[in-house]
PDB file of C-alpha atoms and ligand atoms in Angstrom:
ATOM      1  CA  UNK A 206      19.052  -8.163 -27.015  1.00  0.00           C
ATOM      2  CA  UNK A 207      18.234  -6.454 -30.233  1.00  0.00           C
ATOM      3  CA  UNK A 208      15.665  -3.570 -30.541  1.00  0.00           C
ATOM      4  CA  UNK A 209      12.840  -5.395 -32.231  1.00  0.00           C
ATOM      5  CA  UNK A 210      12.831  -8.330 -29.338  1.00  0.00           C
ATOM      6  CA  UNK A 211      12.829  -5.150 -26.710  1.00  0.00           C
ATOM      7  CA  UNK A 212       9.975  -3.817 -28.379  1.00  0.00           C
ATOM      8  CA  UNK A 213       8.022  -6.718 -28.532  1.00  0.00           C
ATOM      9  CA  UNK A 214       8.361  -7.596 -25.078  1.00  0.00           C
ATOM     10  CA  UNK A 215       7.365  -4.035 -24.158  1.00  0.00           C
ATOM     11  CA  UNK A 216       4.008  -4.211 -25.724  1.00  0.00           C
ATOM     12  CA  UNK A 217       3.338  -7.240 -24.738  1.00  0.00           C
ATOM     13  CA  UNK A 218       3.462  -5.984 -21.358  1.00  0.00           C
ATOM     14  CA  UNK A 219       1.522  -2.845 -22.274  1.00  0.00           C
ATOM     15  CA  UNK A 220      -1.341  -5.478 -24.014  1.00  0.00           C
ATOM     16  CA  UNK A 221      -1.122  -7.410 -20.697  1.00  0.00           C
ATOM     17  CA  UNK A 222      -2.767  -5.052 -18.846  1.00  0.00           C
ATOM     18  CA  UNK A 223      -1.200  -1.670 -18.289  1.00  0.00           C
ATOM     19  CA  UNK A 224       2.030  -1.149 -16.676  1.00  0.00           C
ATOM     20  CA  UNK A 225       5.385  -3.429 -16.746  1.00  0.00           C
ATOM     21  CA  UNK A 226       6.604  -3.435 -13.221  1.00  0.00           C
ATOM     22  CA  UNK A 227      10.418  -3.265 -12.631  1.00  0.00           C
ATOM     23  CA  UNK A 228      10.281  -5.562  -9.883  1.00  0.00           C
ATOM     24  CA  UNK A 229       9.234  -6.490  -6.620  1.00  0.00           C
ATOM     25  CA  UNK A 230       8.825  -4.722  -3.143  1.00  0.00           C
ATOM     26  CA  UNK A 231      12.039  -6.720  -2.283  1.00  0.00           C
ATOM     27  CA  UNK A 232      12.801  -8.498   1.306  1.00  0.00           C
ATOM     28  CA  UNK A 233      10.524  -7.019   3.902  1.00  0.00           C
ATOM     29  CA  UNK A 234      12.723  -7.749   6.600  1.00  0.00           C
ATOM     30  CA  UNK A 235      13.516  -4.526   9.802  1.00  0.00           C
ATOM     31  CA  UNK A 236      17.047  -3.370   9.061  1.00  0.00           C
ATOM     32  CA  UNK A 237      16.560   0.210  10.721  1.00  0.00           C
ATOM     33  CA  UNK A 238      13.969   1.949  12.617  1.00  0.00           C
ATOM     34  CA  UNK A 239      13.173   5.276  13.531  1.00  0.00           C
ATOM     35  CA  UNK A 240      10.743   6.350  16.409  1.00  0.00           C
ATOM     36  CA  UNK A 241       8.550   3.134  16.210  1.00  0.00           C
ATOM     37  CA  UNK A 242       8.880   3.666  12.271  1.00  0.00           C
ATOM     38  CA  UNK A 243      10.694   0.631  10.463  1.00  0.00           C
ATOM     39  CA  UNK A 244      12.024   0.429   6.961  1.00  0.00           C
ATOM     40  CA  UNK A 245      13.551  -2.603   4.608  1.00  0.00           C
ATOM     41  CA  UNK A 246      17.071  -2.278   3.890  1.00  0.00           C
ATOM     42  CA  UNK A 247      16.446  -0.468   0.851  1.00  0.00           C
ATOM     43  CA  UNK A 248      15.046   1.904   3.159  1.00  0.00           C
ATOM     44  CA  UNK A 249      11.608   1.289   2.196  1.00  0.00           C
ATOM     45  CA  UNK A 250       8.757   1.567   4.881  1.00  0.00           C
ATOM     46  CA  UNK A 251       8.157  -2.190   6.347  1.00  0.00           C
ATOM     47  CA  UNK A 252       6.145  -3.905   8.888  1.00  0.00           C
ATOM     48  CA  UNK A 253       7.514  -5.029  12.181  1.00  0.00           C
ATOM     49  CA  UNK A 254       5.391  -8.258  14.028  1.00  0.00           C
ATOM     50  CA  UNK A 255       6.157  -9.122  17.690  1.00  0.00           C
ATOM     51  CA  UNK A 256       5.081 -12.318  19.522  1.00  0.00           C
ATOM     52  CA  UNK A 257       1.282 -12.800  19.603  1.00  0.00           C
ATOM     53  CA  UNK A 258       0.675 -10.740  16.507  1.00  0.00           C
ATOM     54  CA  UNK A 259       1.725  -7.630  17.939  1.00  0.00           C
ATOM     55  CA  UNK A 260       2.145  -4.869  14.902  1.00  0.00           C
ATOM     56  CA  UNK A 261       4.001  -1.832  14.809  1.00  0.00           C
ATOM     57  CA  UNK A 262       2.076   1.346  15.601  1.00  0.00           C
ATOM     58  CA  UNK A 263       1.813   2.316  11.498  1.00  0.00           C
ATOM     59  CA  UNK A 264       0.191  -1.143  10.111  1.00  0.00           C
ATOM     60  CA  UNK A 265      -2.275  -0.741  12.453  1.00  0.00           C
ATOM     61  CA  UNK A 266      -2.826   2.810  11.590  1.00  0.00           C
ATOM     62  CA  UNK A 267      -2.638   1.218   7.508  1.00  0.00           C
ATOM     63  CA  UNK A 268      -5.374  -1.135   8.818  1.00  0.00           C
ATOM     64  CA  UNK A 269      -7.979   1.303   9.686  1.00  0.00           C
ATOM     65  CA  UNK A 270      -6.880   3.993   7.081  1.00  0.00           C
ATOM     66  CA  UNK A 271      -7.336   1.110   4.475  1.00  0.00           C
ATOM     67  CA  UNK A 272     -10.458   0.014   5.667  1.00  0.00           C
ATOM     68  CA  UNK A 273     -12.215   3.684   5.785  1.00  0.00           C
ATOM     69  CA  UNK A 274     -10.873   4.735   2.198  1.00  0.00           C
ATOM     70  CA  UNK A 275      -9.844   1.369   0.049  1.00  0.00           C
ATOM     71  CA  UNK A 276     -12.092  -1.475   1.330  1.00  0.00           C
ATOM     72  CA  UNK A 277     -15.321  -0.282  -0.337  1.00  0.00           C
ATOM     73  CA  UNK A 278     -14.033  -1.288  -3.767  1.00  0.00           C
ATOM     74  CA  UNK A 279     -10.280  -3.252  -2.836  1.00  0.00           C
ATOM     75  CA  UNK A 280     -12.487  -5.892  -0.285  1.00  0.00           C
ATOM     76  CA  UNK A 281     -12.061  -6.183   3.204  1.00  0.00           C
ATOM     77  CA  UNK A 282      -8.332  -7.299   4.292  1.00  0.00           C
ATOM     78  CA  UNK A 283      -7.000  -6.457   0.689  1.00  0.00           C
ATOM     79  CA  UNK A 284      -8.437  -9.560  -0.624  1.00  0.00           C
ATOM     80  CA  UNK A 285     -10.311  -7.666  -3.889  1.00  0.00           C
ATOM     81  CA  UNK A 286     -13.923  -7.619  -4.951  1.00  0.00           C
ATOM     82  CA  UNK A 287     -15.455  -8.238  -8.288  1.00  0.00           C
ATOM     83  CA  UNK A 288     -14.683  -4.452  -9.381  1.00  0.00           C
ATOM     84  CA  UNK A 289     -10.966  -3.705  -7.970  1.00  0.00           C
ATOM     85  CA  UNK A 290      -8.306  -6.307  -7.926  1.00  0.00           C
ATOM     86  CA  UNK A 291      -6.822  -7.689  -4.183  1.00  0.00           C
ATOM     87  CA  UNK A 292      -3.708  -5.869  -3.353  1.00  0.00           C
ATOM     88  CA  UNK A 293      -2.859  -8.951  -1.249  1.00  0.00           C
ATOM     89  CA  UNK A 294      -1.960  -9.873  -4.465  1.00  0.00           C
ATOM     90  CA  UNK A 295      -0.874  -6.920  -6.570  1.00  0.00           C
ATOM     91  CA  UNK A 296       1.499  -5.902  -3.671  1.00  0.00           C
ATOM     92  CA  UNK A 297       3.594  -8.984  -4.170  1.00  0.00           C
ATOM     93  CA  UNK A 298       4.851  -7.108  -7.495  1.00  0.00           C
ATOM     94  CA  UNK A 299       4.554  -3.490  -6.536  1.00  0.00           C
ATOM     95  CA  UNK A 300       7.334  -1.900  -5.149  1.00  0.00           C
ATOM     96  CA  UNK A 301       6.957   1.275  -3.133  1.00  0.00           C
ATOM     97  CA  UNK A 302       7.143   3.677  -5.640  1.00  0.00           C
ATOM     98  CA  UNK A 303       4.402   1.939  -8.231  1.00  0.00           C
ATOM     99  CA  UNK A 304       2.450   2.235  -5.055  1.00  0.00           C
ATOM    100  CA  UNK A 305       2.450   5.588  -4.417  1.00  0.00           C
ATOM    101  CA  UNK A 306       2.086   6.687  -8.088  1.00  0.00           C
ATOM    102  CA  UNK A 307      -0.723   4.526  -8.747  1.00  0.00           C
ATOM    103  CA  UNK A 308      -2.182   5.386  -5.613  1.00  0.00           C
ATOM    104  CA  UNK A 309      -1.665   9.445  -5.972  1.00  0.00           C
ATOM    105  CA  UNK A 310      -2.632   9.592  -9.953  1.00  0.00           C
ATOM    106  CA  UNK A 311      -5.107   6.824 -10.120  1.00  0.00           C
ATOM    107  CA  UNK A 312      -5.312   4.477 -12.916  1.00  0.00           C
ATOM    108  CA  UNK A 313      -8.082   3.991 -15.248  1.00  0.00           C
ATOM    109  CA  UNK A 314      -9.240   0.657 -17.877  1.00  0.00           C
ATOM    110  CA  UNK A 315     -12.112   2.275 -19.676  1.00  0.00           C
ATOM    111  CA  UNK A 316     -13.315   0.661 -23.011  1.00  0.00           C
ATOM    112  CA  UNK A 317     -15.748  -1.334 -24.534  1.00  0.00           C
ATOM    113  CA  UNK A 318     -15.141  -3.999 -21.953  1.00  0.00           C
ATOM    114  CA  UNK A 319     -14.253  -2.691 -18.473  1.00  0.00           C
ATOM    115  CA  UNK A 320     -15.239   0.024 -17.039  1.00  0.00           C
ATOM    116  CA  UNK A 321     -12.731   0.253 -13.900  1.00  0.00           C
ATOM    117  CA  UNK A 322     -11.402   3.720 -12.226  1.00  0.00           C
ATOM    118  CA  UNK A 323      -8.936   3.857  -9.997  1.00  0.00           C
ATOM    119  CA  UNK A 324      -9.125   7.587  -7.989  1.00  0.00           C
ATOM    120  CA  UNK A 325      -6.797   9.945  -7.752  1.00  0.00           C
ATOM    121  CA  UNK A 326      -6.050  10.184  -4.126  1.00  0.00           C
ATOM    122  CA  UNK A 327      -3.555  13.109  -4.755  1.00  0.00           C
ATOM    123  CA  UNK A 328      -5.757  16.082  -2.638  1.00  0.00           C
ATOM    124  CA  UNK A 329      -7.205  13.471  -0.313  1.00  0.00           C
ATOM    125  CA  UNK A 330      -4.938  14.154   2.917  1.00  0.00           C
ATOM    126  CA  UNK A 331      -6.763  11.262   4.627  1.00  0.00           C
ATOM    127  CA  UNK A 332      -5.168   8.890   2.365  1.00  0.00           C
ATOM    128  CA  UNK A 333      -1.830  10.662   1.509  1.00  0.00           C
ATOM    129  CA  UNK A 334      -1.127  11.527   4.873  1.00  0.00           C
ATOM    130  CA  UNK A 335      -0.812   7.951   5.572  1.00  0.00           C
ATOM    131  CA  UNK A 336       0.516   6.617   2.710  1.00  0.00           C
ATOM    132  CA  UNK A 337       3.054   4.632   4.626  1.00  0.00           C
ATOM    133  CA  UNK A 338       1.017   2.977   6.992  1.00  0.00           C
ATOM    134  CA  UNK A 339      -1.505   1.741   4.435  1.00  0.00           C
ATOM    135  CA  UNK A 340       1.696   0.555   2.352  1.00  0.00           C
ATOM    136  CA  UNK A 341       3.469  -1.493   5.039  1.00  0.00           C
ATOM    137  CA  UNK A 342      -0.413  -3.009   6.520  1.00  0.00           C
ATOM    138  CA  UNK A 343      -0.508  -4.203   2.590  1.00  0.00           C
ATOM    139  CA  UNK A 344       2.929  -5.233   2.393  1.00  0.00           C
ATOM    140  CA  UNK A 345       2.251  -7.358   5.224  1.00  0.00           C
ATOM    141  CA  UNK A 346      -1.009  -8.784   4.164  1.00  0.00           C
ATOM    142  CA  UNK A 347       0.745  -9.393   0.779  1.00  0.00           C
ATOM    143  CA  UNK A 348       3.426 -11.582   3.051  1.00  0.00           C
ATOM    144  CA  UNK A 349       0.860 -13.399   4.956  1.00  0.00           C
ATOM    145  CA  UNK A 350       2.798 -11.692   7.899  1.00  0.00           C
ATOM    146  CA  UNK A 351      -0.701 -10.738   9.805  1.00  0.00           C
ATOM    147  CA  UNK A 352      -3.624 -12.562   9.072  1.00  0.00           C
ATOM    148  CA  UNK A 353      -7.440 -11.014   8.271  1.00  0.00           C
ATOM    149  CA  UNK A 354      -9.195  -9.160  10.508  1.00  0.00           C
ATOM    150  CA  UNK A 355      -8.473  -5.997  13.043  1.00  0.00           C
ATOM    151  CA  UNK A 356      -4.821  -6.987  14.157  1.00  0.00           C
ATOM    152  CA  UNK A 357      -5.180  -8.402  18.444  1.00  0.00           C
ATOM    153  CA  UNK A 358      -2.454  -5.257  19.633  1.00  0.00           C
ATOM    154  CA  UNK A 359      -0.438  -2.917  17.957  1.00  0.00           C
ATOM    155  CA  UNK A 360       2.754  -0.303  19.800  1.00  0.00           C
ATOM    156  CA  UNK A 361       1.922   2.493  21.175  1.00  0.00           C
ATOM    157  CA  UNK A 362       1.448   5.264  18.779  1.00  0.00           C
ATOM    158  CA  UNK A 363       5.143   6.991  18.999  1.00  0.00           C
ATOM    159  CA  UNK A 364       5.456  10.747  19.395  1.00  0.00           C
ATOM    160  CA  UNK A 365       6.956  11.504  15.524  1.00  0.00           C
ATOM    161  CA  UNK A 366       3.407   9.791  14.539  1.00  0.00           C
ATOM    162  CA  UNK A 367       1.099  12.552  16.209  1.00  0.00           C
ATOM    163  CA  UNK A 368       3.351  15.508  15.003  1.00  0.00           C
ATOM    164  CA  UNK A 369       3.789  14.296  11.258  1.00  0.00           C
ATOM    165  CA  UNK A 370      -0.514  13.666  11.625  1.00  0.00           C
ATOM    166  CA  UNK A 371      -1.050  17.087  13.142  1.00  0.00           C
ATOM    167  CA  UNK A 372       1.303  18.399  10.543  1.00  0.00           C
ATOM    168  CA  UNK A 373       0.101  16.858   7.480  1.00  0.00           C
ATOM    169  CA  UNK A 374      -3.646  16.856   8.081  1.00  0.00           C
ATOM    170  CA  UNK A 375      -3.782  20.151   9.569  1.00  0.00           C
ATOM    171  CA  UNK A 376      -5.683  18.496  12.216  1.00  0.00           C
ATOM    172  CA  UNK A 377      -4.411  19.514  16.258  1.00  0.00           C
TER     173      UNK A 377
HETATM  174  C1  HEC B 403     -13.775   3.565  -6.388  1.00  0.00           C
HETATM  175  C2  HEC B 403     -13.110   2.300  -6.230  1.00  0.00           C
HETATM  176  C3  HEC B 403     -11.690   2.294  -5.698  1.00  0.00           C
HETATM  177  C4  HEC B 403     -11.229   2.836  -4.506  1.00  0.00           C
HETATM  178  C5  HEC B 403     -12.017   3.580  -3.437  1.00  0.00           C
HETATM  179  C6  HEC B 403      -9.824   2.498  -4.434  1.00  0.00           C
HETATM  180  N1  HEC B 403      -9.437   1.809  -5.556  1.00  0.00           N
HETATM  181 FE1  HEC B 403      -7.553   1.148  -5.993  1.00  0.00          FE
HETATM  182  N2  HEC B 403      -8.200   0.437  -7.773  1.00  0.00           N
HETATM  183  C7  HEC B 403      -9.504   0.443  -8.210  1.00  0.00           C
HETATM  184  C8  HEC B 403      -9.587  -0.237  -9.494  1.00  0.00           C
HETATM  185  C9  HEC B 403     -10.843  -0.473 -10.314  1.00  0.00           C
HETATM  186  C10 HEC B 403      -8.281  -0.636  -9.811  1.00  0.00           C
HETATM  187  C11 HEC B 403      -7.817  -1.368 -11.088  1.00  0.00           C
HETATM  188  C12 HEC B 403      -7.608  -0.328 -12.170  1.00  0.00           C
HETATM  189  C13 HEC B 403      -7.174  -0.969 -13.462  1.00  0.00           C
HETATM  190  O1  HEC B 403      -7.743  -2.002 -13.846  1.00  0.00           O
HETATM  191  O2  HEC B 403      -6.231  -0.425 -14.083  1.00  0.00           O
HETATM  192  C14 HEC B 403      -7.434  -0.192  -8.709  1.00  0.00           C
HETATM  193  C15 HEC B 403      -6.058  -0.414  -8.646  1.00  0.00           C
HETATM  194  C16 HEC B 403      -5.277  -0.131  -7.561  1.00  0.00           C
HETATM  195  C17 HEC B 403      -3.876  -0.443  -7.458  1.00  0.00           C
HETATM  196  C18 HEC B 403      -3.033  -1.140  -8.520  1.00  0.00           C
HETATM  197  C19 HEC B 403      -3.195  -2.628  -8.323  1.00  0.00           C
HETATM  198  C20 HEC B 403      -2.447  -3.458  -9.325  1.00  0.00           C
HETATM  199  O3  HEC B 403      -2.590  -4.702  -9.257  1.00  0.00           O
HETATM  200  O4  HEC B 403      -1.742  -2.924 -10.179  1.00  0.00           O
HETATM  201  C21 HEC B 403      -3.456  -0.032  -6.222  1.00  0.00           C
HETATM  202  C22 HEC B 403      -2.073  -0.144  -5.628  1.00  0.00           C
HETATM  203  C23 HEC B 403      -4.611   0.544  -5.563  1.00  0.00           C
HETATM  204  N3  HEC B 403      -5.697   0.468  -6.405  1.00  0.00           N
HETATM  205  C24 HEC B 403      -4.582   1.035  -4.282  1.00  0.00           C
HETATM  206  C25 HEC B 403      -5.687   1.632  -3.647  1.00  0.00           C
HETATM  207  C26 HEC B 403      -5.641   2.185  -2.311  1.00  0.00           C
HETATM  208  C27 HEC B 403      -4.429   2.164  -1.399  1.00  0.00           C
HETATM  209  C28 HEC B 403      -6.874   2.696  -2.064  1.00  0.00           C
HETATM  210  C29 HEC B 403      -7.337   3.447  -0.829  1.00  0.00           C
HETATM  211  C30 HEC B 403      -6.567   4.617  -0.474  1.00  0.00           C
HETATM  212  C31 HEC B 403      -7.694   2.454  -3.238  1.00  0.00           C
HETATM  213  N4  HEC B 403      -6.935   1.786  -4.163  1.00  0.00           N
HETATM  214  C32 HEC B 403      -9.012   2.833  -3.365  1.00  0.00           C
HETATM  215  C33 HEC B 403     -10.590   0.990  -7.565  1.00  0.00           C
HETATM  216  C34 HEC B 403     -10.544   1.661  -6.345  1.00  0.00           C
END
């Protein structure tokens, strides 16, 4: 490809609406686990569902930390609002990283025509604290893995959970 074509295709996806995404979270399928924690072979953080909608201990957790920081403006279930877009959507194309950034920096479309913030969550310890859990209850809403709703059981919370929380929040 020659440099003019690259360029073009660049800015288009600047004028498109912000960022150019690399590509996808990838295959959320188990391939290790650690202490009730699970990750994608890419060693990403993923869901794990059991019969009867059983989740893992952290997309529960991702459930309630979304819904008491994200829902007011993302919609209930990640399935957006007139003001912030659904990430049952957006997380089909976000890998982890994207996810993290945009949710640690915060991403703003101010001008003449929108007037949308995205916050910083960077000093919020109630949000980055659990970063992982509201990634992999996204990543599974985003797979239509677990439907709407407060999810009918969940593990048991595993021990590494309550040290990394007593750890990170400061909270005993
Ligand atoms: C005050 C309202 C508000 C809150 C609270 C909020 N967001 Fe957002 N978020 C937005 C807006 C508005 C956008 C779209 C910004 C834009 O158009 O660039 C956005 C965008 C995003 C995106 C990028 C989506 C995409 O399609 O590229 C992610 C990921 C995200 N938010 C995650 C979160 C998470 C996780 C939380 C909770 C910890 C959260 N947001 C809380 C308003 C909010």
């Amino acid at each position: 490809m020659n440099i003019s074509k690259f360029v073009l295709i660049v800015l288009a996806g600047a004028l498109a609406g912000g960022t150019a995404y690399a590509d996808g979270p990838g295959d959320p399928a188990v391939a290790s686990s650690d202490n009730g924690k699970y990750a994608d072979k890419d060693g990403n953080p993923t869901y794990k569902i059991s019969g009867e909608g059983m989740v893992d201990w952290y997309s529960f957790s991702g459930f309630r930390r979304y819904h008491s920081d994200c829902h007011v403006c993302h919609g209930p279930n990640g399935d957006g609002s007139s003001y912030a877009p659904a990430l049952a959507s957006s997380m089909k194309t976000l890998n982890y990283n994207d996810f993290v950034n945009v949710v640690t920096n915060g991403r703003q479309n101010v001008n003449a025509a929108n007037d949308k913030v995205m916050p910083a969550f960077a000093s919020n310890v109630n949000v980055m604290c659990f970063i992982d859990d509201i990634y992999v209850y996204l990543r599974a809403r985003a797979n239509n893995a677990i439907p709407g709703g407060r999810p009918p059981s969940h593990e048991d919370k595993p021990e590494a959970a309550k040290q990394s929380e007593a750890s990170c929040t400061g909270v005993k």
